[in-house]
Amino acid sequence: MTGERNGNAPDASGEYGTYEVGEPGEVSRRGRGTHTPYPDEVPVVARVARALEALGATDPRFEVYATGGPGWLADWDGELGGSAVGIVFEGAGPDAADVRLFLDRWMFECIPSADLPDLLTAVFTRRAAITVERWLYFWRVDVLTVTVGERTYSTGDGHDPERRWSPWENDLRTA
């Protein structure tokens, strides 16, 4: 049995519904041919887990959930480099060309699956930077920038001078 978190309300016990993971074509609670994929059915999940293990994560196993159709979401929370870290990424199919990554409160769109392990490795080996930039002359924005090969990825979040930064973020702050 595998836990399912798909937006349905929990039952009276506070637990989300469970169902048997079946083969494509079998009928599951979600309908014919849909099931929660095992982590090894989504190649990028296995590659990211190996990258986290190389970075020192003691238990880099992701929970993988079906999100409808062939879509999936991989979720991991743990300690990495002295920081409590949450990593969630999602793709449109087992061999998704690109994924959306949520790294704690930072969100990256359209990251090529092949670059995801290297992006996370760059962040946690201090080969990334968090800077404060101006947007439209009025607003200050915190920007996390990561370079993987010849590609540069960045994401922003509203600047809050009172923000409590996690240790991994403090390591990347340049301003």
PDB file of N, CA and C in Angstrom, residues 138-172:
ATOM      1  N   PHE A 138      11.744  50.101  -7.508  1.00  0.00           N
ATOM      2  CA  PHE A 138      11.081  50.285  -6.224  1.00  0.00           C
ATOM      3  C   PHE A 138      11.250  49.107  -5.276  1.00  0.00           C
ATOM      4  N   TRP A 139      11.148  47.908  -5.805  1.00  0.00           N
ATOM      5  CA  TRP A 139      11.125  46.728  -4.958  1.00  0.00           C
ATOM      6  C   TRP A 139      12.476  46.048  -4.928  1.00  0.00           C
ATOM      7  N   ARG A 140      12.807  45.557  -3.755  1.00  0.00           N
ATOM      8  CA  ARG A 140      14.017  44.751  -3.618  1.00  0.00           C
ATOM      9  C   ARG A 140      13.601  43.287  -3.627  1.00  0.00           C
ATOM     10  N   VAL A 141      14.387  42.494  -4.322  1.00  0.00           N
ATOM     11  CA  VAL A 141      14.084  41.076  -4.489  1.00  0.00           C
ATOM     12  C   VAL A 141      15.339  40.270  -4.175  1.00  0.00           C
ATOM     13  N   ASP A 142      15.178  39.197  -3.401  1.00  0.00           N
ATOM     14  CA  ASP A 142      16.270  38.256  -3.185  1.00  0.00           C
ATOM     15  C   ASP A 142      16.285  37.309  -4.377  1.00  0.00           C
ATOM     16  N   VAL A 143      17.446  37.128  -4.986  1.00  0.00           N
ATOM     17  CA  VAL A 143      17.563  36.293  -6.181  1.00  0.00           C
ATOM     18  C   VAL A 143      18.589  35.194  -5.925  1.00  0.00           C
ATOM     19  N   LEU A 144      18.154  33.955  -6.128  1.00  0.00           N
ATOM     20  CA  LEU A 144      19.043  32.797  -6.053  1.00  0.00           C
ATOM     21  C   LEU A 144      19.446  32.440  -7.476  1.00  0.00           C
ATOM     22  N   THR A 145      20.748  32.476  -7.756  1.00  0.00           N
ATOM     23  CA  THR A 145      21.275  32.203  -9.097  1.00  0.00           C
ATOM     24  C   THR A 145      22.217  31.008  -9.031  1.00  0.00           C
ATOM     25  N   VAL A 146      22.007  30.069  -9.954  1.00  0.00           N
ATOM     26  CA  VAL A 146      22.807  28.844 -10.010  1.00  0.00           C
ATOM     27  C   VAL A 146      23.228  28.617 -11.457  1.00  0.00           C
ATOM     28  N   THR A 147      24.503  28.317 -11.665  1.00  0.00           N
ATOM     29  CA  THR A 147      24.986  27.997 -13.009  1.00  0.00           C
ATOM     30  C   THR A 147      25.312  26.514 -13.074  1.00  0.00           C
ATOM     31  N   VAL A 148      24.777  25.873 -14.112  1.00  0.00           N
ATOM     32  CA  VAL A 148      25.029  24.454 -14.373  1.00  0.00           C
ATOM     33  C   VAL A 148      25.523  24.361 -15.806  1.00  0.00           C
ATOM     34  N   GLY A 149      26.781  24.005 -15.971  1.00  0.00           N
ATOM     35  CA  GLY A 149      27.348  23.975 -17.319  1.00  0.00           C
ATOM     36  C   GLY A 149      27.311  25.375 -17.905  1.00  0.00           C
ATOM     37  N   GLU A 150      26.676  25.509 -19.057  1.00  0.00           N
ATOM     38  CA  GLU A 150      26.571  26.822 -19.700  1.00  0.00           C
ATOM     39  C   GLU A 150      25.233  27.497 -19.447  1.00  0.00           C
ATOM     40  N   ARG A 151      24.380  26.864 -18.649  1.00  0.00           N
ATOM     41  CA  ARG A 151      23.064  27.436 -18.356  1.00  0.00           C
ATOM     42  C   ARG A 151      23.065  28.068 -16.974  1.00  0.00           C
ATOM     43  N   THR A 152      22.369  29.194 -16.863  1.00  0.00           N
ATOM     44  CA  THR A 152      22.207  29.859 -15.576  1.00  0.00           C
ATOM     45  C   THR A 152      20.726  29.893 -15.240  1.00  0.00           C
ATOM     46  N   TYR A 153      20.400  29.468 -14.032  1.00  0.00           N
ATOM     47  CA  TYR A 153      19.024  29.447 -13.552  1.00  0.00           C
ATOM     48  C   TYR A 153      18.912  30.421 -12.392  1.00  0.00           C
ATOM     49  N   SER A 154      17.799  31.125 -12.330  1.00  0.00           N
ATOM     50  CA  SER A 154      17.599  32.032 -11.203  1.00  0.00           C
ATOM     51  C   SER A 154      16.126  32.073 -10.843  1.00  0.00           C
ATOM     52  N   THR A 155      15.892  32.422  -9.601  1.00  0.00           N
ATOM     53  CA  THR A 155      14.538  32.572  -9.096  1.00  0.00           C
ATOM     54  C   THR A 155      14.573  33.657  -8.031  1.00  0.00           C
ATOM     55  N   GLY A 156      13.464  34.331  -7.859  1.00  0.00           N
ATOM     56  CA  GLY A 156      13.430  35.435  -6.909  1.00  0.00           C
ATOM     57  C   GLY A 156      12.339  35.283  -5.880  1.00  0.00           C
ATOM     58  N   ASP A 157      12.512  36.028  -4.803  1.00  0.00           N
ATOM     59  CA  ASP A 157      11.534  36.070  -3.727  1.00  0.00           C
ATOM     60  C   ASP A 157      11.595  37.473  -3.138  1.00  0.00           C
ATOM     61  N   GLY A 158      10.462  38.002  -2.735  1.00  0.00           N
ATOM     62  CA  GLY A 158      10.428  39.345  -2.169  1.00  0.00           C
ATOM     63  C   GLY A 158      11.420  39.505  -1.023  1.00  0.00           C
ATOM     64  N   HIS A 159      12.115  40.619  -1.007  1.00  0.00           N
ATOM     65  CA  HIS A 159      13.131  40.876   0.013  1.00  0.00           C
ATOM     66  C   HIS A 159      12.462  41.258   1.327  1.00  0.00           C
ATOM     67  N   ASP A 160      12.901  40.625   2.387  1.00  0.00           N
ATOM     68  CA  ASP A 160      12.434  40.949   3.726  1.00  0.00           C
ATOM     69  C   ASP A 160      13.668  41.089   4.606  1.00  0.00           C
ATOM     70  N   PRO A 161      13.995  42.317   5.037  1.00  0.00           N
ATOM     71  CA  PRO A 161      15.215  42.502   5.832  1.00  0.00           C
ATOM     72  C   PRO A 161      15.179  41.750   7.165  1.00  0.00           C
ATOM     73  N   GLU A 162      13.994  41.345   7.613  1.00  0.00           N
ATOM     74  CA  GLU A 162      13.862  40.617   8.878  1.00  0.00           C
ATOM     75  C   GLU A 162      13.846  39.100   8.684  1.00  0.00           C
ATOM     76  N   ARG A 163      14.017  38.652   7.462  1.00  0.00           N
ATOM     77  CA  ARG A 163      13.935  37.217   7.161  1.00  0.00           C
ATOM     78  C   ARG A 163      14.976  36.440   7.952  1.00  0.00           C
ATOM     79  N   ARG A 164      14.575  35.272   8.406  1.00  0.00           N
ATOM     80  CA  ARG A 164      15.501  34.351   9.058  1.00  0.00           C
ATOM     81  C   ARG A 164      15.982  33.372   7.997  1.00  0.00           C
ATOM     82  N   TRP A 165      17.232  33.455   7.655  1.00  0.00           N
ATOM     83  CA  TRP A 165      17.815  32.622   6.607  1.00  0.00           C
ATOM     84  C   TRP A 165      18.240  31.278   7.177  1.00  0.00           C
ATOM     85  N   SER A 166      18.059  30.238   6.396  1.00  0.00           N
ATOM     86  CA  SER A 166      18.556  28.921   6.812  1.00  0.00           C
ATOM     87  C   SER A 166      20.075  28.910   6.626  1.00  0.00           C
ATOM     88  N   PRO A 167      20.775  27.994   7.279  1.00  0.00           N
ATOM     89  CA  PRO A 167      22.237  27.965   7.135  1.00  0.00           C
ATOM     90  C   PRO A 167      22.708  27.829   5.686  1.00  0.00           C
ATOM     91  N   TRP A 168      22.048  27.002   4.876  1.00  0.00           N
ATOM     92  CA  TRP A 168      22.507  26.861   3.483  1.00  0.00           C
ATOM     93  C   TRP A 168      22.303  28.157   2.714  1.00  0.00           C
ATOM     94  N   GLU A 169      21.235  28.904   3.024  1.00  0.00           N
ATOM     95  CA  GLU A 169      21.016  30.192   2.363  1.00  0.00           C
ATOM     96  C   GLU A 169      22.054  31.213   2.816  1.00  0.00           C
ATOM     97  N   ASN A 170      22.361  31.235   4.109  1.00  0.00           N
ATOM     98  CA  ASN A 170      23.390  32.159   4.611  1.00  0.00           C
ATOM     99  C   ASN A 170      24.726  31.939   3.919  1.00  0.00           C
ATOM    100  N   ASP A 171      25.042  30.688   3.621  1.00  0.00           N
ATOM    101  CA  ASP A 171      26.298  30.386   2.929  1.00  0.00           C
ATOM    102  C   ASP A 171      26.346  30.990   1.533  1.00  0.00           C
ATOM    103  N   LEU A 172      25.184  31.246   0.934  1.00  0.00           N
ATOM    104  CA  LEU A 172      25.122  31.745  -0.443  1.00  0.00           C
ATOM    105  C   LEU A 172      24.900  33.248  -0.541  1.00  0.00           C
TER     106      LEU A 172
END
